[in-house]
Amino acid sequence: MIQVNVFDCGGLVIAINVSHNVADGITLCTFLKYWGLMAQGSSQEIFPDYMAQSIFPQINSLPDEKHLFSDIKHFLKIAKYVPRRYAFDALAISTLKAKSTSSAVKFPTRVEVISAFIWKCFMAAKSGSSSTSLLTHAVNLRRKTVPPLSENCFGNFLWIAAAQNSNENETDFRNLVSKIRESISEIDDDFVKNMQSEKGCPGYYENLEKTSKRIPKESEILSFSSWCKFGIYDIDFGWGRPIWASNCVPAYSESLLLNSVTLMETRSGDGIEALVILDEKYVAAFENNKELLAFASIDPSPMVLGKQALRS
């Protein structure tokens, strides 16, 4: 579904809703980028690549209840979830990178450090809980193969990486970054090829079992998805790049959801916005965290962020 909203001030918002059964974030953004090129009269021809059907053929013997998100569904619960946006500028990210550098991770990425930092703040917000804290991250499989698959591959090319922290009194920032790096690194070319080979279904089961072991059901989950480097701010329908782009965040409501975080680049490209949805019982402690307030601004105006990027 696509809805175009035109405002009296001359502003324009295009809202898109797509089923995750059909496409992942990369597929959606690729579609939008080339829709923009067509709107500008570009002669460039880009076609979606449906190679997923040959790389990962349908497995008729696979039980319906046994799939990648089987373990994640266990954590869905009805509660009052509150959305907040936290913006980290380039200086904050640079400082966090310096704080997280270790012998295990000499060059942490901005996604790793922001994820670890928010995870640390989340554990502090639910201090006293005896359950294991679980972080999951959606991983784009296109970039994990050698050579990488085309970004034009249509469908859902993703997997779930999972990292645990069983003792919430041990929240050393560098250690959390290392846990995230380790979990994502396990999803590599060999991991993907294990599902492509003649092993087929057994290979899929092996990978599923590896992931399942990292997702204990007694955990408290914080689920991450990064839309960084998707090229969202390169989308241009002929009126210039967007001032602000955002993933959909539900309003304060009682819903069947997860505690989750979506990371998106700011328009300038050097900052990150974290769209955080938390169970109401964690929100006050989370957003009053002094360390979080020192590095991030809460719910900054999208127009202010956009204008700052234009000036820079």
mmCIF file of C-alpha atoms in Angstrom:
data_model
loop_
_atom_site.group_PDB
_atom_site.id
_atom_site.type_symbol
_atom_site.label_atom_id
_atom_site.label_comp_id
_atom_site.label_asym_id
_atom_site.label_seq_id
_atom_site.Cartn_x
_atom_site.Cartn_y
_atom_site.Cartn_z
ATOM 1 C CA MET A 1 0.000 0.000 0.000
ATOM 2 C CA ILE A 2 1.234 3.483 -0.858
ATOM 3 C CA GLN A 3 -0.239 6.729 0.447
ATOM 4 C CA VAL A 4 0.764 10.218 -0.691
ATOM 5 C CA ASN A 5 0.083 13.026 1.783
ATOM 6 C CA VAL A 6 0.166 16.647 0.557
ATOM 7 C CA PHE A 7 0.119 19.422 3.158
ATOM 8 C CA ASP A 8 -0.995 23.069 2.921
ATOM 9 C CA CYS A 9 2.565 24.214 3.645
ATOM 10 C CA GLY A 10 3.766 22.469 0.478
ATOM 11 C CA GLY A 11 5.275 19.500 2.284
ATOM 12 C CA LEU A 12 4.873 16.006 0.921
ATOM 13 C CA VAL A 13 5.047 12.638 2.690
ATOM 14 C CA ILE A 14 5.036 9.282 0.923
ATOM 15 C CA ALA A 15 4.135 6.361 3.188
ATOM 16 C CA ILE A 16 4.710 2.755 2.114
ATOM 17 C CA ASN A 17 3.467 -0.446 3.707
ATOM 18 C CA VAL A 18 4.820 -3.768 2.439
ATOM 19 C CA SER A 19 4.328 -7.310 3.730
ATOM 20 C CA HIS A 20 7.465 -8.918 5.172
ATOM 21 C CA ASN A 21 6.221 -12.163 3.614
ATOM 22 C CA VAL A 22 7.146 -10.633 0.254
ATOM 23 C CA ALA A 23 10.170 -8.409 0.827
ATOM 24 C CA ASP A 24 12.815 -7.311 3.312
ATOM 25 C CA GLY A 25 14.090 -3.762 3.893
ATOM 26 C CA ILE A 26 16.755 -3.968 1.161
ATOM 27 C CA THR A 27 14.159 -5.079 -1.399
ATOM 28 C CA LEU A 28 11.801 -2.262 -0.427
ATOM 29 C CA CYS A 29 14.507 0.416 -0.599
ATOM 30 C CA THR A 30 15.817 -0.871 -3.941
ATOM 31 C CA PHE A 31 12.279 -0.704 -5.337
ATOM 32 C CA LEU A 32 11.857 2.869 -4.097
ATOM 33 C CA LYS A 33 15.229 4.040 -5.457
ATOM 34 C CA TYR A 34 14.480 2.824 -8.958
ATOM 35 C CA TRP A 35 10.906 4.051 -8.822
ATOM 36 C CA GLY A 36 12.482 7.453 -8.160
ATOM 37 C CA LEU A 37 14.809 7.080 -11.155
ATOM 38 C CA MET A 38 11.852 6.220 -13.404
ATOM 39 C CA ALA A 39 9.924 9.233 -12.087
ATOM 40 C CA GLN A 40 12.843 11.421 -13.201
ATOM 41 C CA GLY A 41 12.803 9.897 -16.677
ATOM 42 C CA SER A 42 16.022 7.952 -16.253
ATOM 43 C CA SER A 43 16.852 5.469 -19.004
ATOM 44 C CA GLN A 44 18.602 3.206 -16.506
ATOM 45 C CA GLU A 45 16.953 -0.204 -16.488
ATOM 46 C CA ILE A 46 17.065 -2.195 -13.271
ATOM 47 C CA PHE A 47 15.291 -5.496 -12.910
ATOM 48 C CA PRO A 48 14.625 -7.452 -9.720
ATOM 49 C CA ASP A 49 16.582 -10.677 -9.459
ATOM 50 C CA TYR A 50 14.504 -13.632 -8.276
ATOM 51 C CA MET A 51 17.475 -15.935 -7.736
ATOM 52 C CA ALA A 52 16.282 -16.760 -4.209
ATOM 53 C CA GLN A 53 14.015 -19.426 -5.680
ATOM 54 C CA SER A 54 17.029 -21.271 -7.098
ATOM 55 C CA ILE A 55 19.511 -20.560 -4.277
ATOM 56 C CA PHE A 56 17.059 -21.502 -1.535
ATOM 57 C CA PRO A 57 14.512 -23.833 -3.163
ATOM 58 C CA GLN A 58 11.272 -24.495 -1.336
ATOM 59 C CA ILE A 59 11.521 -27.394 1.121
ATOM 60 C CA ASN A 60 8.189 -29.203 1.097
ATOM 61 C CA SER A 61 9.248 -31.484 3.961
ATOM 62 C CA LEU A 62 9.903 -28.544 6.284
ATOM 63 C CA PRO A 63 7.251 -28.341 9.043
ATOM 64 C CA ASP A 64 5.301 -25.082 9.018
ATOM 65 C CA GLU A 65 6.133 -24.459 12.668
ATOM 66 C CA LYS A 66 9.898 -24.893 12.164
ATOM 67 C CA HIS A 67 11.372 -21.725 10.681
ATOM 68 C CA LEU A 68 13.763 -18.893 11.441
ATOM 69 C CA PHE A 69 11.311 -16.877 13.542
ATOM 70 C CA SER A 70 9.900 -19.829 15.512
ATOM 71 C CA ASP A 71 12.040 -19.010 18.538
ATOM 72 C CA ILE A 72 11.405 -15.252 18.292
ATOM 73 C CA LYS A 73 7.604 -15.691 18.298
ATOM 74 C CA HIS A 74 7.914 -17.068 21.826
ATOM 75 C CA PHE A 75 8.838 -13.574 23.059
ATOM 76 C CA LEU A 76 5.853 -11.750 21.550
ATOM 77 C CA LYS A 77 3.573 -10.524 24.290
ATOM 78 C CA ILE A 78 0.707 -8.106 24.757
ATOM 79 C CA ALA A 79 1.780 -5.053 26.738
ATOM 80 C CA LYS A 80 1.733 -1.271 26.536
ATOM 81 C CA TYR A 81 4.659 -0.399 24.287
ATOM 82 C CA VAL A 82 6.069 3.115 24.090
ATOM 83 C CA PRO A 83 8.008 4.387 21.038
ATOM 84 C CA ARG A 84 10.923 6.816 21.359
ATOM 85 C CA ARG A 85 13.540 8.114 18.928
ATOM 86 C CA TYR A 86 17.128 8.567 20.101
ATOM 87 C CA ALA A 87 19.508 10.483 17.844
ATOM 88 C CA PHE A 88 23.283 9.963 18.063
ATOM 89 C CA ASP A 89 25.430 12.510 16.234
ATOM 90 C CA ALA A 90 28.874 11.905 14.741
ATOM 91 C CA LEU A 91 30.719 13.057 17.882
ATOM 92 C CA ALA A 92 28.705 10.729 20.135
ATOM 93 C CA ILE A 93 29.351 7.780 17.821
ATOM 94 C CA SER A 94 33.069 8.558 17.621
ATOM 95 C CA THR A 95 33.303 8.732 21.429
ATOM 96 C CA LEU A 96 31.437 5.449 21.860
ATOM 97 C CA LYS A 97 33.727 3.774 19.320
ATOM 98 C CA ALA A 98 36.756 4.905 21.313
ATOM 99 C CA LYS A 99 35.225 3.558 24.538
ATOM 100 C CA SER A 100 34.457 0.178 22.960
ATOM 101 C CA THR A 101 37.767 -0.555 21.222
ATOM 102 C CA SER A 102 39.491 -3.690 22.530
ATOM 103 C CA SER A 103 41.933 -6.389 21.451
ATOM 104 C CA ALA A 104 38.932 -8.494 20.396
ATOM 105 C CA VAL A 105 37.335 -5.703 18.337
ATOM 106 C CA LYS A 106 39.937 -3.174 17.216
ATOM 107 C CA PHE A 107 37.680 -1.334 14.761
ATOM 108 C CA PRO A 108 34.058 -1.474 15.979
ATOM 109 C CA THR A 109 31.371 -0.357 13.565
ATOM 110 C CA ARG A 110 28.859 2.330 14.450
ATOM 111 C CA VAL A 111 26.034 -0.245 14.345
ATOM 112 C CA GLU A 112 27.927 -2.460 16.793
ATOM 113 C CA VAL A 113 28.628 0.342 19.272
ATOM 114 C CA ILE A 114 25.117 1.857 19.167
ATOM 115 C CA SER A 115 23.565 -1.601 19.523
ATOM 116 C CA ALA A 116 25.813 -2.471 22.475
ATOM 117 C CA PHE A 117 25.200 0.904 24.119
ATOM 118 C CA ILE A 118 21.396 0.624 23.868
ATOM 119 C CA TRP A 119 21.584 -2.989 25.052
ATOM 120 C CA LYS A 120 23.580 -1.837 28.088
ATOM 121 C CA CYS A 121 20.995 0.866 28.860
ATOM 122 C CA PHE A 122 18.174 -1.664 28.462
ATOM 123 C CA MET A 123 19.796 -4.025 30.971
ATOM 124 C CA ALA A 124 20.238 -1.124 33.400
ATOM 125 C CA ALA A 125 16.537 -0.246 32.996
ATOM 126 C CA LYS A 126 15.483 -3.734 34.047
ATOM 127 C CA SER A 127 18.075 -4.017 36.804
ATOM 128 C CA GLY A 128 17.272 -6.760 39.289
ATOM 129 C CA SER A 129 15.942 -9.194 36.717
ATOM 130 C CA SER A 130 17.519 -12.623 37.033
ATOM 131 C CA SER A 131 16.796 -13.651 33.457
ATOM 132 C CA THR A 132 19.385 -13.777 30.684
ATOM 133 C CA SER A 133 19.441 -10.675 28.499
ATOM 134 C CA LEU A 134 19.198 -11.555 24.827
ATOM 135 C CA LEU A 135 20.087 -9.324 21.880
ATOM 136 C CA THR A 136 19.106 -10.354 18.362
ATOM 137 C CA HIS A 137 20.163 -8.650 15.135
ATOM 138 C CA ALA A 138 18.735 -9.145 11.646
ATOM 139 C CA VAL A 139 21.595 -9.986 9.234
ATOM 140 C CA ASN A 140 21.499 -9.285 5.489
ATOM 141 C CA LEU A 141 22.678 -12.522 3.810
ATOM 142 C CA ARG A 142 23.417 -10.746 0.511
ATOM 143 C CA ARG A 143 26.549 -9.224 2.052
ATOM 144 C CA LYS A 144 27.677 -12.457 3.705
ATOM 145 C CA THR A 145 28.372 -14.516 0.574
ATOM 146 C CA VAL A 146 31.641 -14.524 -1.412
ATOM 147 C CA PRO A 147 31.246 -12.729 -3.746
ATOM 148 C CA PRO A 148 28.321 -10.718 -2.325
ATOM 149 C CA LEU A 149 24.914 -11.206 -3.920
ATOM 150 C CA SER A 150 23.327 -8.304 -5.785
ATOM 151 C CA GLU A 151 21.241 -5.836 -3.791
ATOM 152 C CA ASN A 152 18.609 -6.390 -6.490
ATOM 153 C CA CYS A 153 17.913 -9.898 -5.136
ATOM 154 C CA PHE A 154 14.202 -9.751 -4.412
ATOM 155 C CA GLY A 155 12.740 -11.310 -1.273
ATOM 156 C CA ASN A 156 13.878 -11.994 2.267
ATOM 157 C CA PHE A 157 17.622 -12.619 2.369
ATOM 158 C CA LEU A 158 18.048 -12.441 6.124
ATOM 159 C CA TRP A 159 18.951 -14.424 9.206
ATOM 160 C CA ILE A 160 18.965 -13.772 12.938
ATOM 161 C CA ALA A 161 22.158 -13.363 14.973
ATOM 162 C CA ALA A 162 21.818 -13.713 18.745
ATOM 163 C CA ALA A 163 24.036 -12.726 21.677
ATOM 164 C CA GLN A 164 23.469 -13.421 25.372
ATOM 165 C CA ASN A 165 24.500 -11.767 28.597
ATOM 166 C CA SER A 166 23.630 -14.008 31.535
ATOM 167 C CA ASN A 167 24.952 -11.767 34.296
ATOM 168 C CA GLU A 168 23.452 -8.285 34.050
ATOM 169 C CA ASN A 169 25.907 -6.974 36.613
ATOM 170 C CA GLU A 170 28.625 -7.570 34.022
ATOM 171 C CA THR A 171 27.847 -4.976 31.381
ATOM 172 C CA ASP A 172 31.329 -3.947 30.312
ATOM 173 C CA PHE A 173 30.776 -1.984 27.117
ATOM 174 C CA ARG A 174 33.711 -3.545 25.262
ATOM 175 C CA ASN A 175 32.544 -7.030 26.186
ATOM 176 C CA LEU A 176 29.036 -6.353 24.847
ATOM 177 C CA VAL A 177 30.466 -5.088 21.545
ATOM 178 C CA SER A 178 32.584 -8.242 21.322
ATOM 179 C CA LYS A 179 29.524 -10.456 21.921
ATOM 180 C CA ILE A 180 27.654 -8.710 19.099
ATOM 181 C CA ARG A 181 30.631 -8.968 16.726
ATOM 182 C CA GLU A 182 31.015 -12.684 17.475
ATOM 183 C CA SER A 183 27.325 -13.478 16.921
ATOM 184 C CA ILE A 184 27.128 -11.671 13.575
ATOM 185 C CA SER A 185 30.491 -13.047 12.373
ATOM 186 C CA GLU A 186 29.189 -16.610 12.667
ATOM 187 C CA ILE A 187 26.839 -15.892 9.772
ATOM 188 C CA ASP A 188 29.366 -16.037 6.935
ATOM 189 C CA ASP A 189 29.803 -17.502 3.454
ATOM 190 C CA ASP A 190 30.055 -21.074 4.787
ATOM 191 C CA PHE A 191 26.913 -20.559 6.863
ATOM 192 C CA VAL A 192 24.930 -19.456 3.791
ATOM 193 C CA LYS A 193 26.372 -22.155 1.518
ATOM 194 C CA ASN A 194 25.355 -24.797 4.046
ATOM 195 C CA MET A 195 21.753 -24.044 3.081
ATOM 196 C CA GLN A 196 22.494 -23.918 -0.668
ATOM 197 C CA SER A 197 24.344 -27.205 -1.114
ATOM 198 C CA GLU A 198 23.015 -30.649 -1.844
ATOM 199 C CA LYS A 199 22.390 -30.895 1.904
ATOM 200 C CA GLY A 200 19.420 -28.577 1.389
ATOM 201 C CA CYS A 201 16.997 -29.190 4.240
ATOM 202 C CA PRO A 202 19.580 -30.795 6.613
ATOM 203 C CA GLY A 203 21.804 -27.741 6.127
ATOM 204 C CA TYR A 204 18.908 -25.433 6.965
ATOM 205 C CA TYR A 205 18.147 -27.463 10.096
ATOM 206 C CA GLU A 206 21.807 -27.326 11.161
ATOM 207 C CA ASN A 207 21.863 -23.529 10.874
ATOM 208 C CA LEU A 208 18.516 -23.253 12.622
ATOM 209 C CA GLU A 209 19.791 -25.401 15.473
ATOM 210 C CA LYS A 210 22.910 -23.226 15.863
ATOM 211 C CA THR A 211 20.742 -20.129 16.131
ATOM 212 C CA SER A 212 18.169 -21.738 18.437
ATOM 213 C CA LYS A 213 20.864 -22.642 20.964
ATOM 214 C CA ARG A 214 21.651 -18.928 21.284
ATOM 215 C CA ILE A 215 18.012 -18.044 22.068
ATOM 216 C CA PRO A 216 17.047 -19.409 25.519
ATOM 217 C CA LYS A 217 13.315 -19.107 26.128
ATOM 218 C CA GLU A 218 13.731 -17.732 29.643
ATOM 219 C CA SER A 219 15.510 -14.628 28.264
ATOM 220 C CA GLU A 220 14.425 -11.005 28.119
ATOM 221 C CA ILE A 221 14.806 -10.009 24.467
ATOM 222 C CA LEU A 222 15.838 -6.786 22.730
ATOM 223 C CA SER A 223 15.508 -7.199 18.976
ATOM 224 C CA PHE A 224 17.581 -5.024 16.573
ATOM 225 C CA SER A 225 17.340 -4.299 12.878
ATOM 226 C CA SER A 226 19.726 -1.950 11.067
ATOM 227 C CA TRP A 227 18.607 -0.024 7.972
ATOM 228 C CA CYS A 228 21.953 1.768 7.729
ATOM 229 C CA LYS A 229 23.554 1.792 4.257
ATOM 230 C CA PHE A 230 20.197 1.004 2.645
ATOM 231 C CA GLY A 231 20.396 4.277 0.694
ATOM 232 C CA ILE A 232 17.090 5.604 1.995
ATOM 233 C CA TYR A 233 18.207 9.231 1.673
ATOM 234 C CA ASP A 234 19.256 8.648 -1.946
ATOM 235 C CA ILE A 235 15.618 8.135 -2.971
ATOM 236 C CA ASP A 236 14.590 11.057 -5.192
ATOM 237 C CA PHE A 237 11.295 11.307 -7.087
ATOM 238 C CA GLY A 238 12.359 14.547 -8.748
ATOM 239 C CA TRP A 239 11.868 16.952 -5.828
ATOM 240 C CA GLY A 240 15.236 16.285 -4.192
ATOM 241 C CA ARG A 241 16.287 13.962 -1.404
ATOM 242 C CA PRO A 242 13.915 13.552 1.556
ATOM 243 C CA ILE A 243 14.345 15.831 4.564
ATOM 244 C CA TRP A 244 13.579 12.901 6.873
ATOM 245 C CA ALA A 245 12.886 9.205 6.485
ATOM 246 C CA SER A 246 11.741 6.813 9.171
ATOM 247 C CA ASN A 247 10.568 3.287 9.711
ATOM 248 C CA CYS A 248 7.023 2.934 11.017
ATOM 249 C CA VAL A 249 6.754 3.208 14.790
ATOM 250 C CA PRO A 250 3.372 2.357 16.386
ATOM 251 C CA ALA A 251 1.819 4.917 18.672
ATOM 252 C CA TYR A 252 1.701 4.356 22.426
ATOM 253 C CA SER A 253 -0.625 1.378 22.593
ATOM 254 C CA GLU A 254 -1.314 -2.087 23.950
ATOM 255 C CA SER A 255 -0.014 -4.394 21.257
ATOM 256 C CA LEU A 256 1.505 -7.804 20.582
ATOM 257 C CA LEU A 257 5.132 -6.766 20.105
ATOM 258 C CA LEU A 258 8.764 -7.249 21.112
ATOM 259 C CA ASN A 259 11.118 -4.829 22.816
ATOM 260 C CA SER A 260 12.827 -3.694 19.634
ATOM 261 C CA VAL A 261 15.192 -1.167 18.045
ATOM 262 C CA THR A 262 15.504 -0.044 14.420
ATOM 263 C CA LEU A 263 18.685 1.822 13.498
ATOM 264 C CA MET A 264 18.569 4.328 10.627
ATOM 265 C CA GLU A 265 21.107 6.817 9.312
ATOM 266 C CA THR A 266 20.405 10.512 9.655
ATOM 267 C CA ARG A 267 20.201 12.591 6.485
ATOM 268 C CA SER A 268 23.785 13.798 6.877
ATOM 269 C CA GLY A 269 24.955 10.179 6.861
ATOM 270 C CA ASP A 270 27.238 10.516 9.895
ATOM 271 C CA GLY A 271 24.628 10.087 12.630
ATOM 272 C CA ILE A 272 22.186 7.349 13.629
ATOM 273 C CA GLU A 273 18.586 7.473 14.790
ATOM 274 C CA ALA A 274 17.454 4.596 16.989
ATOM 275 C CA LEU A 275 13.727 3.943 16.942
ATOM 276 C CA VAL A 276 13.179 2.198 20.279
ATOM 277 C CA ILE A 277 9.946 0.448 21.268
ATOM 278 C CA LEU A 278 9.876 -0.738 24.881
ATOM 279 C CA ASP A 279 7.397 -2.230 27.288
ATOM 280 C CA GLU A 280 6.026 0.683 29.329
ATOM 281 C CA LYS A 281 7.509 -0.707 32.556
ATOM 282 C CA TYR A 282 11.067 -0.103 31.262
ATOM 283 C CA VAL A 283 10.614 3.327 29.662
ATOM 284 C CA ALA A 284 11.095 5.686 32.624
ATOM 285 C CA ALA A 285 14.299 4.015 33.827
ATOM 286 C CA PHE A 286 15.600 3.747 30.270
ATOM 287 C CA GLU A 287 15.110 7.356 29.204
ATOM 288 C CA ASN A 288 16.348 8.742 32.530
ATOM 289 C CA ASN A 289 19.644 6.874 32.181
ATOM 290 C CA LYS A 290 22.297 9.600 32.626
ATOM 291 C CA GLU A 291 24.749 7.869 30.295
ATOM 292 C CA LEU A 292 22.107 7.667 27.568
ATOM 293 C CA LEU A 293 21.200 11.338 28.000
ATOM 294 C CA ALA A 294 24.883 12.264 27.679
ATOM 295 C CA PHE A 295 25.140 10.722 24.211
ATOM 296 C CA ALA A 296 21.666 10.920 22.637
ATOM 297 C CA SER A 297 18.850 13.406 22.180
ATOM 298 C CA ILE A 298 15.297 12.092 22.737
ATOM 299 C CA ASP A 299 12.634 12.550 20.068
ATOM 300 C CA PRO A 300 14.388 15.414 18.209
ATOM 301 C CA SER A 301 12.277 17.227 15.640
ATOM 302 C CA PRO A 302 12.621 15.542 12.224
ATOM 303 C CA MET A 303 12.627 18.984 10.611
ATOM 304 C CA VAL A 304 15.498 20.135 12.834
ATOM 305 C CA LEU A 305 17.517 17.027 11.964
ATOM 306 C CA GLY A 306 16.829 17.533 8.268
ATOM 307 C CA LYS A 307 17.761 21.221 8.277
ATOM 308 C CA GLN A 308 20.970 20.505 10.203
ATOM 309 C CA ALA A 309 21.925 17.995 7.530
ATOM 310 C CA LEU A 310 21.153 20.506 4.754
ATOM 311 C CA ARG A 311 23.400 23.115 6.399
ATOM 312 C CA SER A 312 26.226 20.598 6.737
#
